[in-house]
Coordinates of C-alpha atoms in Angstrom, one line a residue:
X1 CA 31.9 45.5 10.0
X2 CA 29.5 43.3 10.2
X3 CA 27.4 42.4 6.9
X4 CA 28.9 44.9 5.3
X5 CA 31.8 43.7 2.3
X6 CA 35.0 45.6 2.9
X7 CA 36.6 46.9 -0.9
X8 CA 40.8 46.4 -1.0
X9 CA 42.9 49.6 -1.4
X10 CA 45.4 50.0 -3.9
X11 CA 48.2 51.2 -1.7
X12 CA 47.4 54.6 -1.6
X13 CA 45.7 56.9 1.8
X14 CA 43.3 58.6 -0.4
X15 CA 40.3 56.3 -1.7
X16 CA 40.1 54.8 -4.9
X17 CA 37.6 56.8 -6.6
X18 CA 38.3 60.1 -5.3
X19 CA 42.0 59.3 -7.0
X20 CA 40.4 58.5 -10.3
X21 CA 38.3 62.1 -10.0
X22 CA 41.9 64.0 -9.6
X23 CA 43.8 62.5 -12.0
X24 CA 44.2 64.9 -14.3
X25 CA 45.2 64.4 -17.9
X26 CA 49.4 64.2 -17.8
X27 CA 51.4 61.0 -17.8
X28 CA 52.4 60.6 -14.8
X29 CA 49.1 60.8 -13.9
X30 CA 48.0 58.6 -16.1
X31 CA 50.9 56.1 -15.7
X32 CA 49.6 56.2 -11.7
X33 CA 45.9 55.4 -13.6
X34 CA 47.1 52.8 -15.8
X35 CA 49.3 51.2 -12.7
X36 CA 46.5 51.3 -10.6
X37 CA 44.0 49.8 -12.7
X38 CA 46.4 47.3 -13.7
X39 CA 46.8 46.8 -9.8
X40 CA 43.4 46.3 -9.9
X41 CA 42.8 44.2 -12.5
X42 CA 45.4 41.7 -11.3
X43 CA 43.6 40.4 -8.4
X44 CA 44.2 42.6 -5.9
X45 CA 40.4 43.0 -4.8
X46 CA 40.0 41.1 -1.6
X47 CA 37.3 38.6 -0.8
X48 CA 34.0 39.7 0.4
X49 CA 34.1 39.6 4.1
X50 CA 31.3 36.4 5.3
X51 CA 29.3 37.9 8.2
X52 CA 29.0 35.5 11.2
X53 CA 26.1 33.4 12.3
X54 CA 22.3 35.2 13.1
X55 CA 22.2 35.1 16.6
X56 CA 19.6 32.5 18.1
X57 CA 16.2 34.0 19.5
X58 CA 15.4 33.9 23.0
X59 CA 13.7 30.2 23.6
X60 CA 10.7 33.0 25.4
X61 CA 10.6 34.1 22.2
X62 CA 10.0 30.7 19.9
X63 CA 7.3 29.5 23.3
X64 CA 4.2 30.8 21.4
X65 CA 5.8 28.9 18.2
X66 CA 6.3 25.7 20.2
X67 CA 3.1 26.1 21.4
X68 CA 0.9 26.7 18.6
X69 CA 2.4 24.3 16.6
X70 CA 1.7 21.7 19.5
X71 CA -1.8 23.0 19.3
X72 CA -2.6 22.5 15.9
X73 CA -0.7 19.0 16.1
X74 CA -2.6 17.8 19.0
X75 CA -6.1 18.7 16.8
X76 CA -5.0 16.6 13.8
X77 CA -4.0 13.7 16.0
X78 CA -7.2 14.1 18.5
X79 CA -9.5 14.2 14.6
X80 CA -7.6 11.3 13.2
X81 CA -5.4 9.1 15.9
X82 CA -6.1 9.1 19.3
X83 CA -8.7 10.8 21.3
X84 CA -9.3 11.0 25.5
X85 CA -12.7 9.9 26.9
X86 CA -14.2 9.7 30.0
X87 CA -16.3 7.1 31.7
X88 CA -19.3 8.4 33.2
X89 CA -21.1 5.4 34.6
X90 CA -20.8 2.0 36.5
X91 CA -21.7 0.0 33.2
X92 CA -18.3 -1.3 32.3
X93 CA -17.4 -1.8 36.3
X94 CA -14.9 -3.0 36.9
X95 CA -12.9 -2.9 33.6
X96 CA -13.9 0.9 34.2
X97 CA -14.5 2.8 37.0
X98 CA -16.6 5.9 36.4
X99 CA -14.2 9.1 36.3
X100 CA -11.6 6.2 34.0
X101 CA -9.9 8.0 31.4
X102 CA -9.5 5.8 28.2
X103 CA -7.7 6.6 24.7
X104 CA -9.9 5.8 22.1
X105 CA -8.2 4.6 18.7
X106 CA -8.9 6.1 15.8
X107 CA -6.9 5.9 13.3
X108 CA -7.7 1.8 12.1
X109 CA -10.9 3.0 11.0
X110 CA -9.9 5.2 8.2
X111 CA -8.4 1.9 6.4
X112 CA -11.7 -0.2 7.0
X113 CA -11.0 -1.8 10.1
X114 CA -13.9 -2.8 11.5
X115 CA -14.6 -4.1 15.6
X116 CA -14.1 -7.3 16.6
X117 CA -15.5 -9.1 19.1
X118 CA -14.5 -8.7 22.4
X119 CA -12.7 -5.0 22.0
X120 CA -14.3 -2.3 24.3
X121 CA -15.5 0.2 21.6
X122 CA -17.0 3.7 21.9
X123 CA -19.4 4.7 19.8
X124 CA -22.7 7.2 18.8
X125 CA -25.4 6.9 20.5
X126 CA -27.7 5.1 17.7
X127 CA -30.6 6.3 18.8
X128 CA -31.6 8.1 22.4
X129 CA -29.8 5.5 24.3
X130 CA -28.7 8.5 26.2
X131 CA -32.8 9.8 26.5
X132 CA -33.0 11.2 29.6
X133 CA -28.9 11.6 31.0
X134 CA -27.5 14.6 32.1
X135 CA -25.8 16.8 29.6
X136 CA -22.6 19.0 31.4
X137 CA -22.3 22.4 31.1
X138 CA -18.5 22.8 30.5
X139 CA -16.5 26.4 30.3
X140 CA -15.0 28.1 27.9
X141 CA -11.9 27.2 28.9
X142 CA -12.8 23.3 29.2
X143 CA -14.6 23.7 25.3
X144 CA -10.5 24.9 24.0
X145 CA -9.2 21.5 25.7
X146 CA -12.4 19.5 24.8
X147 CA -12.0 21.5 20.9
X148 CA -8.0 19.9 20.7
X149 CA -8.2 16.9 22.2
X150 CA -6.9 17.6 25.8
X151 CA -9.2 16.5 27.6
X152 CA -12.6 14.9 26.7
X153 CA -15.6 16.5 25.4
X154 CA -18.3 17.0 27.9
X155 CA -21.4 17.4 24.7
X156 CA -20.0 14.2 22.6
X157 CA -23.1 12.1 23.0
X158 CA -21.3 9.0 23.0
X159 CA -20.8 5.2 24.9
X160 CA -18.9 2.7 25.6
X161 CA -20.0 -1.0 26.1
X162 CA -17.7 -4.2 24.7
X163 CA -18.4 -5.8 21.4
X164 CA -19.9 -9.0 22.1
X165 CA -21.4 -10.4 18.4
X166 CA -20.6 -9.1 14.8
X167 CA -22.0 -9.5 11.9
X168 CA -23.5 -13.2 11.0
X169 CA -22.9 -14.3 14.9
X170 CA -25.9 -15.4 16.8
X171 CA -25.5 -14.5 20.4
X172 CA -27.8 -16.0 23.3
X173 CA -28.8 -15.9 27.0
X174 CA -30.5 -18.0 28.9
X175 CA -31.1 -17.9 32.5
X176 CA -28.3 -16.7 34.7
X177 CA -25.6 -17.8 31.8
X178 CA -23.4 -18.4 30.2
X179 CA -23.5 -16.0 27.5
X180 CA -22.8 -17.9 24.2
X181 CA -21.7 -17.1 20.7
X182 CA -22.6 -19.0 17.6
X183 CA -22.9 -22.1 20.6
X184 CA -19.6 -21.1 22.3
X185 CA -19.7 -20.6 25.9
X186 CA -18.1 -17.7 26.2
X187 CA -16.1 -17.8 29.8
X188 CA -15.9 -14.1 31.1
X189 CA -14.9 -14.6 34.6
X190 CA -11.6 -12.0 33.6
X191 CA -13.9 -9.2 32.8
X192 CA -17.8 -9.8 34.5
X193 CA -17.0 -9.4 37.8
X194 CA -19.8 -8.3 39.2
X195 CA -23.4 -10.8 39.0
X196 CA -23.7 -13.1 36.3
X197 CA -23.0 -12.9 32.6
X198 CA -26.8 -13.1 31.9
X199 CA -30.2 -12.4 33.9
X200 CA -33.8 -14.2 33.9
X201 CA -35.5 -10.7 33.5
X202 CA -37.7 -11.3 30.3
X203 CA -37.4 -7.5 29.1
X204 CA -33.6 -7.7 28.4
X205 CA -31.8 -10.6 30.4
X206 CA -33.1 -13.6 28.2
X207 CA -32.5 -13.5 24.0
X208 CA -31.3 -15.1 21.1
X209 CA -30.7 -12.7 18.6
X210 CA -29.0 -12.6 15.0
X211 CA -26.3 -9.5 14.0
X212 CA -27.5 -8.2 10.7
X213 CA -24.3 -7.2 8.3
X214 CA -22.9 -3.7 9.4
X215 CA -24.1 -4.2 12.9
X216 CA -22.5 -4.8 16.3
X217 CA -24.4 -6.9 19.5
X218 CA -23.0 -4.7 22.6
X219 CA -22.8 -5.1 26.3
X220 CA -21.3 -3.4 29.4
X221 CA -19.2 -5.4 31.3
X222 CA -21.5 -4.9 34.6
X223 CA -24.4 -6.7 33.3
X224 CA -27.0 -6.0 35.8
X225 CA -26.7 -2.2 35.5
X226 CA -26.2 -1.7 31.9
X227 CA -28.6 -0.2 29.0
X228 CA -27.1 -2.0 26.2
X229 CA -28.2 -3.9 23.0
X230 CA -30.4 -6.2 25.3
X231 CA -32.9 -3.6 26.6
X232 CA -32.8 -1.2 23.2
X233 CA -34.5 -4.6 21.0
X234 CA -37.6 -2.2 20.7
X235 CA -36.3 0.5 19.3
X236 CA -36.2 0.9 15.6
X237 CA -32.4 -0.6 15.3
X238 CA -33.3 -3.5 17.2
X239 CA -30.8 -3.1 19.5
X240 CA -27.7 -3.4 17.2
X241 CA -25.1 -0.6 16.7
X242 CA -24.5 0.2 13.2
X243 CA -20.5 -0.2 12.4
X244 CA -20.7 3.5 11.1
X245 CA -21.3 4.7 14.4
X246 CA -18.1 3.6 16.2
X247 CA -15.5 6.6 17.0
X248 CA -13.0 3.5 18.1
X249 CA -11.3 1.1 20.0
X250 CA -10.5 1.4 23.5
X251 CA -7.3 0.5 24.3
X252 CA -5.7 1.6 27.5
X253 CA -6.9 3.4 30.3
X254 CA -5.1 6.4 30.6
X255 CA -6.3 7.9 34.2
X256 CA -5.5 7.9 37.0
X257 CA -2.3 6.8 37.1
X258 CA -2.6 4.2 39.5
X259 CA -5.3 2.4 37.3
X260 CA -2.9 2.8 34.3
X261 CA -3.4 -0.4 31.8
X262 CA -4.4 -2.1 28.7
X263 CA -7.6 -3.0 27.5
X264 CA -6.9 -6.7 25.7
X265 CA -9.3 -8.7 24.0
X266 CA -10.1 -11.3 26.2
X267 CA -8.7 -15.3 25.6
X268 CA -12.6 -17.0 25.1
X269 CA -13.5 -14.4 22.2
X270 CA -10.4 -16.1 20.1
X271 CA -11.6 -19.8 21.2
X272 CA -11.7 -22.0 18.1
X273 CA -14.6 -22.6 16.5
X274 CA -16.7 -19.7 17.5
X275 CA -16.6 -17.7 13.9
X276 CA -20.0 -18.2 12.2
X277 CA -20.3 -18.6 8.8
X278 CA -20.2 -15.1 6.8
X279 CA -19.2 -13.6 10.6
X280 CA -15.7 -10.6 10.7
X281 CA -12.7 -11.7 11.4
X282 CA -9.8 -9.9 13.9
X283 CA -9.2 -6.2 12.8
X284 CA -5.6 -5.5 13.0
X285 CA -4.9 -2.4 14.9
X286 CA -1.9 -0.5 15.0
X287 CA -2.3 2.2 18.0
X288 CA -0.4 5.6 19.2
X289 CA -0.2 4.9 23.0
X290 CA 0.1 8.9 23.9
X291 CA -2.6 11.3 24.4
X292 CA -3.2 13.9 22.0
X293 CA -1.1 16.6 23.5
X294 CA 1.8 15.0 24.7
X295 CA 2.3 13.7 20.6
X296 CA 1.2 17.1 19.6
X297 CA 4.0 18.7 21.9
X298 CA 6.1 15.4 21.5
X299 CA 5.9 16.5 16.9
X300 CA 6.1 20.6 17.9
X301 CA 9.7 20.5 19.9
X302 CA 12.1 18.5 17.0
X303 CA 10.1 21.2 14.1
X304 CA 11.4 24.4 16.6
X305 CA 14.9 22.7 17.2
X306 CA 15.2 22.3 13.6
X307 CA 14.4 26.1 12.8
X308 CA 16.4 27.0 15.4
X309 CA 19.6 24.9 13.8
X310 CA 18.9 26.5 10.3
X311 CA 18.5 29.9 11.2
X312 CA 21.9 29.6 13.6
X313 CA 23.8 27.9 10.3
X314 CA 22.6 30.3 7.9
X315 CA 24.6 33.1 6.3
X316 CA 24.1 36.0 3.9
X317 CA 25.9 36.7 0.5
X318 CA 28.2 39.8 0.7

């Protein structure tokens, strides 16, 4: 009967203890007592009946489980793995297209990685680079996706240019191009496809500049519409990035679809002999290539299935 343990009988119609109540005090009587606790103190108590398996819960009813767990998985991977940005400009045309979604790494940071040259990093604004640029007015709704790393987050004030110098590099433009590097030429046919690496405008085009230590030299890929580190040389930072400020590495575009790829470091940034003396050298990067809420939901499922297996293989003491 269910969880409940069944007690043997001792042969007898009439329960055990109301026979023990009516016994009386003659022999027989107690002979019948002393047989039937001797019945009964041979063994003859049966087993405990085992009740069956807990019957599984609806899969409606674990949803909300799968889904907060998801939830809460997709916010620590979205704060310390991978997050989804959006491209909101022609700058980096046409390695991105405005309305691009990219996955930003962000895990390599948190063991001292720092950006090398050539990655496409994003990074806070160092200092009113954004002066002046529309802010979006997202919905509540949009600020929970934005919150867990669903989709990206319309009030992040933040770019995205490709690293062309770090620390000790010196990096120059004369004329139309090329660009060079501590001398190298750098050949950017693969990525600059739109003008020429470098403009004859005095205010930005033409420089020779030196990164100080914990700083970054940065560019968009469409040079002649781009306010990057060439046009910010007044401002207090002198147009460098600090280190500090990158989120992470770019590293595949993730929307749409049809513009699905990677986002490589091109071939001239590994050239040889373009390190400078005291300059970084390659950061290693090891990358989750899933957006936030598909590894949230991707970690949520096996943790329900798993419940779900112990609570059907568990059973009760009688």
């Amino acid at each position: 009967m269910g969880d409940l343990a069944v007690g043997a009988r001792s042969g007898h119609d009439e329960p055990e203890d109301e026979r023990e109540v009516t016994s009386g005090g003659s022999g027989d009587a107690g002979g019948d007592r002393d047989g039937a606790e001797s019945e009964r103190g041979g063994g003859g108590a049966a087993e405990p009946a085992k009740p069956g398996p807990k019957k599984q819960r609806s899969f409606w009813k674990e949803l909300p489980l799968l889904i907060g767990i998801a939830l809460v998985l997709a916010l620590l991977i979205k704060t310390f793995l991978v997050q989804a940005f959006s491209i909101p400009s022609d700058s980096m045309q046409n390695t991105l297209e405005r309305g691009d979604r990219v996955l930003v790494d962000k895990l390599t940071p948190w063991f001292g990685a720092e950006p090398d040259r050539g990655e496409v990093v994003v990074f806070r604004d160092p200092g009113n680079w954004l002066q002046g640029e529309p802010t979006p007015d997202p919905n509540a709704f949009q600020r929970v996706l934005s919150f867990i790393g669903l989709m990206p987050s319309a009030e992040d004030k933040d770019l995205i240019k490709r690293v062309i110098g770090v620390a000790g590099d010196t990096v120059e433009c004369k004329g139309t191009g090329p660009l060079t590097v501590n001398g190298k030429a750098l050949e950017e046919k693969s990525y600059v496809t739109m003008g020429t690496p470098c403009t004859d405008i005095n205010d930005g085009g033409t420089f020779k500049v030196t990164v100080p230590e914990g700083k970054l030299w940065v560019m968009g890929d469409n040079r002649q519409n781009s306010s990057d580190s060439r046009y910010h040389r007044q401002d207090p930072g002198g147009g460098f990035v600090p280190v500090d400020n990158v989120v992470g590495r770019a590293f595949v575009k993730a929307w749409p679809i049809n513009r699905w790829d990677t986002l490589p470091v091109p071939d001239t940034f590994e050239q040889s002999g373009i390190n400078a003396a005291g300059a970084g050298g390659a950061a290693v990067h090891t990358v989750a290539a899933a957006a936030p809420g598909a590894l949230g939901l991707a970690g949520a499922v096996p943790l329900v299935l798993w419940r779900r297996r112990r609570l059907s293989g568990g059973s009760t003491a009688g």
